[in-house]
């Protein structure tokens, strides 16, 4: 347990600050990494690690977290054990370190991909004291042989990279991370720990400190503002329009690297083929591909043999490609955290980075649908995270402000000038009367129906189901037929976000009125909404990703049919812009 841990003994870690030799960090930076100066708080962080204190670094993607443990690892006696969640990530890091140092044995990784022979090389280098950094997967530490081996070695410190994986409130929960404290204690409880993450939500932070058992850690928190990133949300109305818009964008950004994130594997393949057919070098990447192919495609992207990688969230963590010029989200991400991380991969060199999210209500339902088989607690967490994502997408407020406030940072009310909402402010309308109408409708329906049915009632859309329930005779039937269905849909979403309503996902998304909603009915007040007809799905031929498990093949056929038809249609028009040469 964390509380039973002893203070680190300075003898074991031989921290330079406590010995008579002071290390010139500046020259180490120059000599080992070829950089002229430290970025942000790197120097202070490194000093904290070298002083033997537990250290917690919260720094956005691209901030330069790796150096915060790599440099101290090189200058400290013994080896630093670096926990990293992904095999691809480890390899990437080790390759980088080796390229700096010109000595291959300075860094190694130990994971399930190594052969017995390779493991022996690692062991030999470790025992000979040649290796300063050992990257391990959390699973590696759960193996008793490894634990025994490590407990006989001099460990300079433990670094836990991507430490948010320890929290289910993070965007990448990895249960094995929960066992790390135990494993580290078994190896040597006195070794200091540095935990690093780009996740800044207070909930995740406290989870990390608690679960990793950090003792009185020195915390370094950097700003999360990425001022060079341009954030934009575009409506995803018709699938073919969305595809065209993507192709057009990429073709007009010739030679610029980018990532497209999609919700499911099939779509990565489809979009990649579609881009290829349009002359864009693109590959798909997802967890369903074997690891060799994944590594190969990752390398192709890093080496610019391909321009675009179309991927599920399986791609990107820790990828060090500084000149990614755009990140497109083809589906709404399942949390703001995910969105921030994924968009954060653009413009890491500080230059232009465009982040475009195609948003539709249908995609939100798909995400909700995907959660239906998860245990209740996970579903509740998931629903809340999705709601925040939706709030972001539908918000008329500065995107940067919404993102930063999610991380507890106040951007103030200035115009950031680098997001769609700041460049084209959206109009707001008063919807007090409409909110009352909606609440009355839900009351009249005894809080027993989900959004779609409620919309039909409000707009007076007579369906067999409504006839069956004889709801066409209730007073609220058609109460809002002066407004289109998408207006009411948007209103419901904004009422959900303002906590006037809640959705019971246990019960198929039935709409319930919250305490705050009842209070509103008692005493209505101003309720301003942003008009979002922009985001309404005009037709349902959008890809059926959410129902992929059930109807993947059908959705496939539909896409190809659609592309074929589109191509024929376009061919009929005489002049073909370059982006409409669709699949054969
Ligand atoms: P993070 O893990 O925080 O996302 P990385 O450690 O991958 O970020 O570093 C991001 C980029 O910044 C890398 O290309 C790295 O080489 C570069 N970098 C790190 N520290 C410095 C520095 N002091 N000067 C210049 N570039 C740096
Ligand atoms: Mg990193």
Coordinates of C-alpha atoms and ligand atoms in Angstrom, one line a residue:
X1 CA 0.0 0.0 0.0
X2 CA 1.1 3.5 -0.7
X3 CA 0.8 4.7 2.9
X4 CA 3.2 2.0 4.1
X5 CA 6.0 3.0 1.8
X6 CA 9.1 4.3 3.3
X7 CA 10.9 7.5 2.2
X8 CA 13.3 6.8 -0.6
X9 CA 16.9 6.3 0.6
X10 CA 19.2 8.6 -1.1
X11 CA 21.9 6.0 -0.9
X12 CA 20.1 3.7 -3.4
X13 CA 19.5 6.4 -6.0
X14 CA 22.7 8.3 -5.6
X15 CA 21.1 11.5 -6.7
X16 CA 23.7 13.9 -8.0
X17 CA 22.3 16.8 -6.1
X18 CA 23.0 15.0 -2.8
X19 CA 26.4 14.0 -3.9
X20 CA 29.3 16.3 -4.3
X21 CA 29.2 16.2 -8.1
X22 CA 26.7 18.5 -9.7
X23 CA 25.7 17.5 -13.1
X24 CA 25.7 20.1 -15.8
X25 CA 22.3 19.5 -17.2
X26 CA 22.7 22.0 -19.9
X27 CA 25.7 20.2 -21.4
X28 CA 24.1 16.9 -20.9
X29 CA 21.2 18.2 -23.0
X30 CA 23.5 19.4 -25.7
X31 CA 25.7 16.3 -25.8
X32 CA 23.1 13.6 -25.4
X33 CA 20.2 15.1 -27.3
X34 CA 21.6 17.9 -29.4
X35 CA 19.1 20.5 -28.1
X36 CA 20.2 24.0 -27.1
X37 CA 17.8 24.6 -24.4
X38 CA 15.2 23.0 -22.2
X39 CA 11.5 23.3 -23.2
X40 CA 9.0 24.6 -20.6
X41 CA 9.7 23.2 -17.2
X42 CA 11.9 20.3 -18.3
X43 CA 14.9 21.4 -16.3
X44 CA 13.0 21.8 -13.0
X45 CA 11.3 18.4 -13.6
X46 CA 14.7 16.7 -14.2
X47 CA 16.1 18.3 -11.1
X48 CA 13.1 17.0 -9.1
X49 CA 13.7 13.5 -10.5
X50 CA 17.4 13.6 -9.7
X51 CA 16.7 14.8 -6.2
X52 CA 15.0 11.5 -5.6
X53 CA 11.5 12.9 -5.1
X54 CA 8.4 11.4 -6.6
X55 CA 7.4 13.7 -9.5
X56 CA 4.2 14.1 -11.3
X57 CA 4.3 15.7 -14.8
X58 CA 1.2 16.9 -16.5
X59 CA 2.1 18.4 -19.8
X60 CA 0.3 18.4 -23.1
X61 CA 1.2 16.2 -26.0
X62 CA 4.3 17.4 -27.7
X63 CA 5.5 19.2 -24.6
X64 CA 8.6 17.1 -24.3
X65 CA 7.8 14.7 -21.5
X66 CA 10.2 11.9 -22.7
X67 CA 13.2 14.0 -22.1
X68 CA 12.2 14.5 -18.5
X69 CA 13.0 10.9 -17.8
X70 CA 15.5 10.1 -20.6
X71 CA 18.0 12.7 -19.5
X72 CA 18.1 11.8 -15.8
X73 CA 18.2 8.1 -16.8
X74 CA 21.4 8.7 -18.7
X75 CA 23.1 10.7 -16.0
X76 CA 22.1 8.5 -13.1
X77 CA 23.8 5.3 -12.0
X78 CA 21.7 2.2 -12.6
X79 CA 18.9 1.7 -15.0
X80 CA 15.6 3.5 -15.2
X81 CA 12.5 1.3 -15.7
X82 CA 10.1 3.0 -18.0
X83 CA 6.6 1.7 -18.1
X84 CA 4.9 2.3 -21.4
X85 CA 1.5 1.0 -22.5
X86 CA 2.0 0.1 -26.1
X87 CA 4.6 -2.1 -27.8
X88 CA 4.6 0.2 -30.9
X89 CA 5.3 3.1 -28.6
X90 CA 8.2 1.4 -26.9
X91 CA 9.9 0.6 -30.1
X92 CA 9.4 4.1 -31.4
X93 CA 11.0 5.5 -28.2
X94 CA 13.9 3.1 -28.1
X95 CA 14.7 3.8 -31.8
X96 CA 14.7 7.5 -31.0
X97 CA 16.9 7.2 -28.0
X98 CA 19.3 5.0 -29.9
X99 CA 19.5 7.5 -32.7
X100 CA 20.5 10.2 -30.3
X101 CA 23.1 8.2 -28.5
X102 CA 24.7 6.1 -31.2
X103 CA 25.0 3.3 -28.7
X104 CA 22.3 0.6 -29.2
X105 CA 22.6 -0.9 -25.7
X106 CA 21.8 2.4 -23.9
X107 CA 18.1 1.6 -24.3
X108 CA 16.1 -1.6 -24.6
X109 CA 12.6 -2.8 -24.3
X110 CA 11.3 -6.0 -22.8
X111 CA 7.9 -7.2 -24.0
X112 CA 6.2 -10.2 -25.5
X113 CA 7.6 -9.6 -29.0
X114 CA 11.1 -10.5 -28.1
X115 CA 12.7 -13.9 -28.8
X116 CA 14.6 -15.8 -26.1
X117 CA 17.8 -14.8 -27.8
X118 CA 16.9 -11.2 -27.8
X119 CA 15.9 -11.3 -24.2
X120 CA 19.3 -12.7 -23.3
X121 CA 21.0 -9.7 -25.0
X122 CA 18.8 -7.4 -22.9
X123 CA 19.6 -9.2 -19.7
X124 CA 23.4 -9.2 -20.5
X125 CA 23.4 -5.5 -21.3
X126 CA 21.5 -4.8 -18.1
X127 CA 23.8 -6.9 -15.9
X128 CA 26.8 -5.3 -17.5
X129 CA 25.4 -1.9 -16.6
X130 CA 25.4 -0.7 -20.1
X131 CA 21.7 0.0 -20.3
X132 CA 20.3 3.2 -18.8
X133 CA 16.7 2.9 -19.9
X134 CA 14.6 -0.2 -20.0
X135 CA 11.1 0.2 -21.5
X136 CA 8.6 -2.4 -20.2
X137 CA 4.9 -3.1 -20.7
X138 CA 3.0 -3.3 -17.5
X139 CA 2.5 -7.0 -18.2
X140 CA 6.2 -7.5 -18.2
X141 CA 6.3 -6.4 -14.6
X142 CA 3.7 -8.9 -13.6
X143 CA 6.0 -11.8 -14.5
X144 CA 7.7 -13.1 -11.4
X145 CA 10.9 -13.9 -13.2
X146 CA 11.3 -10.4 -14.3
X147 CA 10.5 -9.1 -10.8
X148 CA 13.2 -11.2 -9.3
X149 CA 15.6 -10.1 -12.0
X150 CA 14.9 -6.4 -11.5
X151 CA 15.0 -6.6 -7.7
X152 CA 18.7 -7.6 -8.0
X153 CA 19.5 -4.6 -10.1
X154 CA 20.2 -1.0 -9.3
X155 CA 17.2 0.9 -10.4
X156 CA 17.6 4.7 -10.8
X157 CA 13.9 5.4 -10.9
X158 CA 10.6 4.2 -12.3
X159 CA 9.0 6.3 -15.0
X160 CA 5.3 5.7 -15.7
X161 CA 4.6 7.2 -19.0
X162 CA 1.0 7.7 -20.2
X163 CA 0.1 7.4 -16.5
X164 CA -3.6 8.3 -17.2
X165 CA -4.0 4.6 -18.3
X166 CA -4.4 3.9 -14.6
X167 CA -7.7 5.7 -14.5
X168 CA -11.0 4.7 -16.0
X169 CA -11.7 8.4 -16.2
X170 CA -8.8 8.8 -18.6
X171 CA -9.1 8.0 -22.3
X172 CA -7.2 4.8 -22.3
X173 CA -7.8 2.8 -19.2
X174 CA -5.5 -0.2 -18.8
X175 CA -6.3 -2.4 -15.9
X176 CA -2.7 -3.7 -15.6
X177 CA -1.6 -0.2 -14.7
X178 CA -3.5 -0.7 -11.4
X179 CA -1.0 -3.3 -10.4
X180 CA 2.1 -1.2 -10.9
X181 CA 2.4 0.1 -7.4
X182 CA 2.5 -3.5 -6.2
X183 CA 5.1 -4.5 -8.7
X184 CA 7.3 -1.5 -8.0
X185 CA 7.1 -2.3 -4.3
X186 CA 8.2 -5.9 -5.0
X187 CA 11.2 -4.7 -7.0
X188 CA 12.2 -2.0 -4.5
X189 CA 9.8 0.2 -2.6
X190 CA 12.4 2.9 -2.1
X191 CA 13.0 3.8 -5.8
X192 CA 11.4 7.2 -6.7
X193 CA 8.7 7.4 -9.3
X194 CA 8.1 9.9 -12.1
X195 CA 4.6 9.7 -13.6
X196 CA 3.8 11.5 -16.8
X197 CA 0.6 12.2 -18.6
X198 CA -1.0 14.7 -21.0
X199 CA -4.3 14.2 -19.3
X200 CA -5.2 17.2 -17.2
X201 CA -8.6 16.4 -15.7
X202 CA -8.5 16.7 -11.9
X203 CA -10.3 13.4 -11.5
X204 CA -7.6 11.6 -13.5
X205 CA -4.8 13.4 -11.7
X206 CA -6.0 12.3 -8.3
X207 CA -6.5 8.7 -9.6
X208 CA -2.9 8.7 -10.7
X209 CA -1.5 10.0 -7.4
X210 CA -3.6 7.6 -5.4
X211 CA -3.2 4.4 -7.5
X212 CA 0.5 4.9 -8.2
X213 CA 1.0 5.7 -4.5
X214 CA 3.0 8.8 -5.3
X215 CA 4.4 10.2 -2.0
X216 CA 4.2 13.9 -1.6
X217 CA 5.0 14.3 -5.3
X218 CA 6.3 17.5 -6.8
X219 CA 3.7 18.3 -9.4
X220 CA 4.4 20.1 -12.6
X221 CA 1.4 21.3 -14.5
X222 CA 1.8 23.1 -17.8
X223 CA -0.8 25.0 -19.8
X224 CA -2.8 23.0 -22.2
X225 CA -3.4 25.6 -24.7
X226 CA -2.2 24.7 -28.2
X227 CA -2.6 28.1 -29.8
X228 CA -1.4 26.9 -33.2
X229 CA -4.2 24.4 -33.6
X230 CA -7.3 25.5 -35.4
X231 CA -10.5 23.8 -34.2
X232 CA -13.5 23.4 -36.5
X233 CA -16.7 21.3 -36.4
X234 CA -18.4 20.6 -39.6
X235 CA -21.9 19.1 -40.0
X236 CA -21.9 15.5 -41.2
X237 CA -25.1 15.4 -43.0
X238 CA -24.9 13.2 -46.1
X239 CA -22.2 10.7 -46.3
X240 CA -21.2 11.4 -49.9
X241 CA -20.9 15.1 -49.1
X242 CA -18.7 14.4 -46.1
X243 CA -16.5 12.1 -48.2
X244 CA -16.1 14.7 -50.9
X245 CA -15.3 17.4 -48.4
X246 CA -12.6 15.2 -46.9
X247 CA -11.1 14.3 -50.3
X248 CA -11.2 17.9 -51.4
X249 CA -9.5 19.1 -48.3
X250 CA -6.7 16.5 -48.5
X251 CA -6.2 17.0 -52.2
X252 CA -5.9 20.7 -51.7
X253 CA -3.3 20.1 -49.0
X254 CA -1.0 18.2 -51.2
X255 CA 2.0 16.6 -49.4
X256 CA 0.8 17.5 -45.9
X257 CA 0.6 14.7 -43.5
X258 CA -2.6 14.0 -41.7
X259 CA -4.6 11.5 -39.6
X260 CA -8.2 10.6 -40.0
X261 CA -9.8 9.0 -37.0
X262 CA -12.9 6.8 -37.4
X263 CA -15.0 4.9 -34.9
X264 CA -14.6 1.5 -36.4
X265 CA -12.1 -0.7 -38.3
X266 CA -14.1 -1.2 -41.4
X267 CA -14.4 2.6 -42.1
X268 CA -10.6 3.0 -41.8
X269 CA -10.3 0.5 -44.7
X270 CA -13.0 2.1 -46.7
X271 CA -11.8 5.7 -46.3
X272 CA -8.2 4.6 -47.1
X273 CA -9.3 2.9 -50.3
X274 CA -11.4 5.9 -51.3
X275 CA -8.5 8.2 -50.8
X276 CA -6.2 5.9 -52.8
X277 CA -8.7 5.9 -55.6
X278 CA -8.5 9.6 -55.5
X279 CA -4.7 9.6 -55.8
X280 CA -3.9 10.2 -52.2
X281 CA -1.5 7.8 -50.6
X282 CA -3.3 6.5 -47.6
X283 CA -3.2 3.4 -45.4
X284 CA -5.6 2.1 -42.8
X285 CA -4.6 1.3 -39.2
X286 CA -6.5 -0.5 -36.5
X287 CA -6.1 -3.1 -33.8
X288 CA -7.5 -5.8 -36.1
X289 CA -4.3 -5.8 -38.2
X290 CA -1.5 -8.0 -37.2
X291 CA 1.3 -6.2 -35.4
X292 CA 3.8 -6.5 -38.2
X293 CA 1.5 -4.8 -40.6
X294 CA 0.7 -2.1 -38.0
X295 CA 4.3 -1.4 -37.5
X296 CA 4.9 -1.3 -41.2
X297 CA 2.1 1.2 -41.8
X298 CA 3.1 3.3 -38.9
X299 CA 6.6 3.5 -40.3
X300 CA 5.2 4.3 -43.8
X301 CA 3.4 7.2 -42.2
X302 CA 6.4 8.4 -40.2
X303 CA 8.6 8.2 -43.2
X304 CA 6.1 10.0 -45.4
X305 CA 5.7 7.1 -47.8
X306 CA 2.0 7.7 -47.2
X307 CA 0.4 11.0 -46.7
X308 CA -2.6 10.0 -44.7
X309 CA -3.2 7.3 -42.1
X310 CA -6.9 6.4 -41.5
X311 CA -7.1 4.9 -38.1
X312 CA -9.1 4.0 -35.1
X313 CA -8.0 5.3 -31.8
X314 CA -5.5 2.4 -31.7
X315 CA -3.1 4.7 -33.6
X316 CA -1.1 7.6 -32.3
X317 CA -0.3 7.4 -28.7
X318 CA 3.2 8.7 -28.3
X319 CA 3.8 9.0 -32.0
X320 CA 6.6 11.5 -32.5
X321 CA 5.8 13.1 -35.9
X322 CA 6.2 16.8 -35.5
X323 CA 4.7 17.9 -38.8
X324 CA 1.3 16.4 -38.9
X325 CA -0.7 19.2 -40.5
X326 CA -4.2 18.0 -39.9
X327 CA -6.3 15.6 -37.8
X328 CA -9.8 14.8 -39.1
X329 CA -12.4 13.1 -36.9
X330 CA -14.8 11.3 -39.1
X331 CA -16.9 10.5 -36.0
X332 CA -17.3 12.3 -32.7
X333 CA -14.8 11.0 -30.2
X334 CA -16.0 9.3 -27.1
X335 CA -14.7 12.0 -24.8
X336 CA -13.1 15.5 -24.9
X337 CA -10.0 13.9 -23.5
X338 CA -9.8 11.6 -26.5
X339 CA -10.4 14.6 -28.8
X340 CA -7.8 16.7 -27.2
X341 CA -5.2 13.9 -27.3
X342 CA -6.0 13.0 -30.9
X343 CA -6.1 16.5 -32.2
X344 CA -3.0 17.2 -30.2
X345 CA -1.0 15.1 -32.6
X346 CA -1.3 17.9 -35.2
X347 CA 1.3 20.7 -35.3
X348 CA 3.6 19.4 -32.7
X349 CA 6.3 21.5 -34.3
X350 CA 4.3 24.6 -33.4
X351 CA 3.3 25.3 -37.0
X352 CA -0.1 25.0 -38.6
X353 CA -2.4 22.2 -37.4
X354 CA -6.0 21.9 -38.5
X355 CA -8.4 19.9 -36.5
X356 CA -11.7 19.1 -38.2
X357 CA -14.5 17.1 -36.6
X358 CA -17.4 15.9 -38.6
X359 CA -20.3 15.8 -36.3
X360 CA -23.7 14.2 -36.5
X361 CA -26.3 13.1 -34.0
X362 CA -26.3 9.7 -35.5
X363 CA -22.7 9.2 -34.5
X364 CA -23.6 10.0 -30.9
X365 CA -26.3 7.3 -30.9
X366 CA -23.7 4.9 -32.4
X367 CA -21.3 5.6 -29.5
X368 CA -24.1 5.1 -27.0
X369 CA -25.2 2.0 -28.8
X370 CA -21.6 0.6 -28.6
X371 CA -21.8 0.9 -24.8
X372 CA -24.9 -1.1 -24.3
X373 CA -23.1 -4.3 -23.3
X374 CA -20.7 -2.7 -20.9
X375 CA -21.2 -3.0 -17.1
X376 CA -23.4 -0.3 -15.6
X377 CA -20.6 1.8 -14.0
X378 CA -18.7 1.9 -17.2
X379 CA -21.8 2.9 -19.1
X380 CA -22.4 5.7 -16.7
X381 CA -18.9 7.0 -17.0
X382 CA -19.1 6.6 -20.8
X383 CA -22.4 8.4 -21.1
X384 CA -21.1 11.3 -19.2
X385 CA -18.0 11.6 -21.2
X386 CA -20.0 11.4 -24.5
X387 CA -22.3 14.2 -23.2
X388 CA -19.3 16.4 -22.7
X389 CA -18.1 15.7 -26.2
X390 CA -21.5 16.5 -27.6
X391 CA -21.6 19.7 -25.6
X392 CA -18.2 20.7 -27.1
X393 CA -19.4 19.9 -30.6
X394 CA -22.7 21.8 -30.3
X395 CA -21.3 24.7 -28.4
X396 CA -21.3 28.1 -29.9
X397 CA -18.6 29.2 -27.5
X398 CA -14.9 29.5 -28.4
X399 CA -13.7 25.9 -28.8
X400 CA -10.4 26.6 -27.1
X401 CA -12.3 28.0 -24.1
X402 CA -14.4 24.9 -23.8
X403 CA -11.4 22.5 -24.2
X404 CA -9.3 24.4 -21.6
X405 CA -12.1 24.7 -19.2
X406 CA -12.5 21.0 -19.3
X407 CA -9.0 20.8 -18.1
X408 CA -9.7 23.3 -15.3
X409 CA -7.9 26.2 -17.2
X410 CA -9.6 29.5 -17.6
X411 CA -9.0 31.0 -21.0
X412 CA -11.1 34.0 -20.2
X413 CA -13.5 35.5 -22.7
X414 CA -11.1 36.7 -25.3
X415 CA -11.6 35.7 -28.9
X416 CA -9.0 33.1 -29.7
X417 CA -9.2 33.9 -33.4
X418 CA -8.3 30.3 -34.2
X419 CA -11.5 28.3 -34.1
X420 CA -14.6 28.3 -36.1
X421 CA -16.8 29.8 -33.4
X422 CA -14.4 32.7 -32.9
X423 CA -14.1 33.3 -36.6
X424 CA -17.8 32.9 -37.3
X425 CA -19.8 33.5 -34.1
X426 CA -23.0 31.5 -34.0
X427 CA -26.4 33.1 -33.3
X428 CA -28.2 32.3 -30.1
X429 CA -32.0 32.3 -29.7
X430 CA -34.2 32.5 -26.6
X431 CA -35.9 29.2 -26.1
X432 CA -37.6 29.5 -22.7
X433 CA -41.1 28.8 -24.0
X434 CA -39.8 25.8 -26.0
X435 CA -38.1 24.3 -23.0
X436 CA -41.4 24.5 -21.1
X437 CA -43.2 22.8 -24.0
X438 CA -40.6 20.0 -24.0
X439 CA -40.8 19.5 -20.2
X440 CA -44.6 19.4 -20.4
X441 CA -44.5 16.9 -23.2
X442 CA -42.2 14.6 -21.2
X443 CA -44.5 14.9 -18.1
X444 CA -47.5 14.1 -20.3
X445 CA -45.6 11.0 -21.5
X446 CA -44.9 9.9 -17.9
X447 CA -41.2 10.0 -18.6
X448 CA -41.5 6.7 -20.3
X449 CA -40.2 7.5 -23.8
X450 CA -36.9 8.1 -25.6
X451 CA -35.9 11.1 -27.8
X452 CA -37.3 9.9 -31.1
X453 CA -40.8 9.2 -29.9
X454 CA -40.9 12.4 -27.9
X455 CA -39.9 14.3 -31.1
X456 CA -42.8 12.6 -33.0
X457 CA -45.2 13.7 -30.3
X458 CA -44.0 17.3 -30.2
X459 CA -44.0 17.7 -33.9
X460 CA -47.3 15.9 -34.3
X461 CA -45.9 13.2 -36.5
X462 CA -48.5 10.5 -36.5
X463 CA -47.0 7.0 -36.4
X464 CA -48.7 3.6 -35.9
X465 CA -47.0 3.4 -32.5
X466 CA -48.5 6.8 -31.5
X467 CA -51.9 5.5 -32.6
X468 CA -51.4 2.4 -30.6
X469 CA -50.7 4.3 -27.4
X470 CA -53.5 6.8 -28.3
X471 CA -51.0 9.6 -27.8
X472 CA -52.4 11.5 -30.8
X473 CA -55.2 12.6 -28.5
X474 CA -53.1 14.0 -25.7
X475 CA -52.8 17.7 -25.3
X476 CA -49.2 18.0 -26.1
X477 CA -49.4 16.1 -29.4
X478 CA -48.2 18.6 -32.1
X479 CA -47.5 21.3 -29.5
X480 CA -44.3 22.2 -31.3
X481 CA -45.2 21.6 -35.0
X482 CA -44.2 25.2 -35.8
X483 CA -40.5 24.1 -35.5
X484 CA -38.8 21.3 -37.4
X485 CA -37.8 18.1 -35.6
X486 CA -34.1 18.9 -35.7
X487 CA -34.8 22.1 -33.7
X488 CA -36.4 20.0 -30.9
X489 CA -33.7 17.4 -31.1
X490 CA -31.1 20.1 -30.6
X491 CA -33.1 21.5 -27.8
X492 CA -33.3 18.2 -26.0
X493 CA -29.5 17.8 -26.3
X494 CA -28.9 21.2 -24.9
X495 CA -31.4 20.5 -22.1
X496 CA -29.5 17.3 -21.4
X497 CA -26.2 19.3 -21.2
X498 CA -27.7 21.9 -18.9
X499 CA -28.9 19.0 -16.8
X500 CA -32.7 19.8 -17.1
X501 CA -33.1 16.3 -18.5
X502 CA -31.3 13.0 -18.2
X503 CA -31.3 10.0 -20.3
X504 CA -31.8 6.6 -18.7
X505 CA -29.5 4.5 -20.7
X506 CA -30.5 1.5 -18.7
X507 CA -33.9 1.9 -20.1
X508 CA -33.2 2.5 -23.8
X509 CA -32.5 6.2 -23.3
X510 CA -35.8 7.1 -21.8
X511 CA -35.9 10.9 -21.1
X512 CA -36.4 11.8 -17.5
X513 CA -36.7 15.2 -15.9
X514 CA -34.1 16.2 -13.3
X515 CA -34.7 18.2 -10.2
X516 CA -33.3 21.2 -12.1
X517 CA -35.8 20.5 -14.8
X518 CA -38.7 20.4 -12.4
X519 CA -37.5 23.7 -10.8
X520 CA -37.5 25.2 -14.3
X521 CA -41.1 24.1 -14.9
X522 CA -42.0 25.8 -11.6
X523 CA -40.2 29.0 -12.5
X524 CA -39.2 29.2 -16.1
X525 CA -36.2 31.4 -16.9
X526 CA -34.2 32.5 -19.9
X527 CA -32.6 29.6 -21.8
X528 CA -30.5 30.6 -24.8
X529 CA -29.6 28.0 -27.3
X530 CA -27.4 27.9 -30.3
X531 CA -29.3 26.9 -33.4
X532 CA -27.9 23.6 -34.6
X533 CA -29.9 22.7 -37.7
X534 CA -26.4 22.7 -39.2
X535 CA -25.9 19.3 -37.5
X536 CA -29.1 17.6 -38.3
X537 CA -28.8 14.3 -40.2
X538 CA -30.8 14.9 -43.3
X539 CA -31.0 11.2 -44.1
X540 CA -30.1 8.0 -42.5
X541 CA -27.8 6.7 -45.2
X542 CA -24.9 7.6 -43.1
X543 CA -22.6 4.7 -42.3
X544 CA -24.1 2.2 -39.8
X545 CA -20.9 2.0 -37.8
X546 CA -22.6 1.7 -34.5
X547 CA -24.5 -1.3 -35.6
X548 CA -21.4 -2.6 -37.2
X549 CA -21.4 -5.9 -35.2
X550 CA -24.8 -6.7 -36.5
X551 CA -24.8 -5.4 -40.0
X552 CA -21.2 -4.7 -41.0
X553 CA -21.5 -6.4 -44.3
X554 CA -24.7 -4.7 -45.2
X555 CA -23.2 -1.3 -44.4
X556 CA -20.2 -2.2 -46.6
X557 CA -22.3 -3.1 -49.6
X558 CA -24.2 0.1 -49.1
X559 CA -21.1 2.2 -49.1
X560 CA -19.7 0.6 -52.2
X561 CA -23.1 0.9 -53.9
X562 CA -23.2 4.5 -52.9
X563 CA -19.7 5.2 -54.1
X564 CA -20.5 3.6 -57.4
X565 CA -23.6 5.5 -57.9
X566 CA -21.9 8.7 -57.0
X567 CA -19.1 8.1 -59.4
X568 CA -21.6 7.4 -62.2
X569 CA -23.5 10.5 -61.3
X570 CA -20.4 12.6 -61.3
X571 CA -19.2 11.1 -64.5
X572 CA -22.4 12.3 -66.2
X573 CA -21.5 15.9 -65.3
X574 CA -18.9 16.9 -67.8
X575 CA -16.2 18.5 -65.7
X576 CA -14.8 16.3 -63.1
X577 CA -13.0 18.0 -60.3
X578 CA -10.0 15.9 -59.1
X579 CA -11.7 14.7 -56.0
X580 CA -14.6 12.7 -57.5
X581 CA -12.7 9.9 -59.1
X582 CA -14.2 7.4 -56.8
X583 CA -13.6 3.7 -56.5
X584 CA -14.0 1.3 -59.4
Ligands
LIG1 P1 5.4 14.2 -25.2 O1 5.7 12.9 -24.7 O2 5.2 15.3 -24.1 O3 4.2 14.2 -26.1 P2 7.8 14.1 -26.6 O4 8.7 13.7 -25.5 O5 7.5 13.0 -27.6 O6 6.5 14.8 -26.1 O7 8.5 15.3 -27.3 C1 7.9 16.1 -28.3 C2 8.9 16.6 -29.3 O8 9.7 17.7 -28.7 C3 9.9 15.6 -29.8 O9 10.1 15.8 -31.1 C4 11.2 16.0 -29.0 O10 12.3 15.6 -29.7 C5 11.1 17.5 -28.9 N1 11.8 18.0 -27.7 C6 11.8 17.6 -26.5 N2 12.5 18.4 -25.7 C7 13.1 19.3 -26.5 C8 14.0 20.4 -26.3 N3 14.5 20.7 -25.1 N4 14.3 21.2 -27.3 C9 13.8 20.9 -28.5 N5 13.0 19.9 -28.8 C10 12.6 19.1 -27.8
LIG2 MG1 5.1 11.0 -24.6

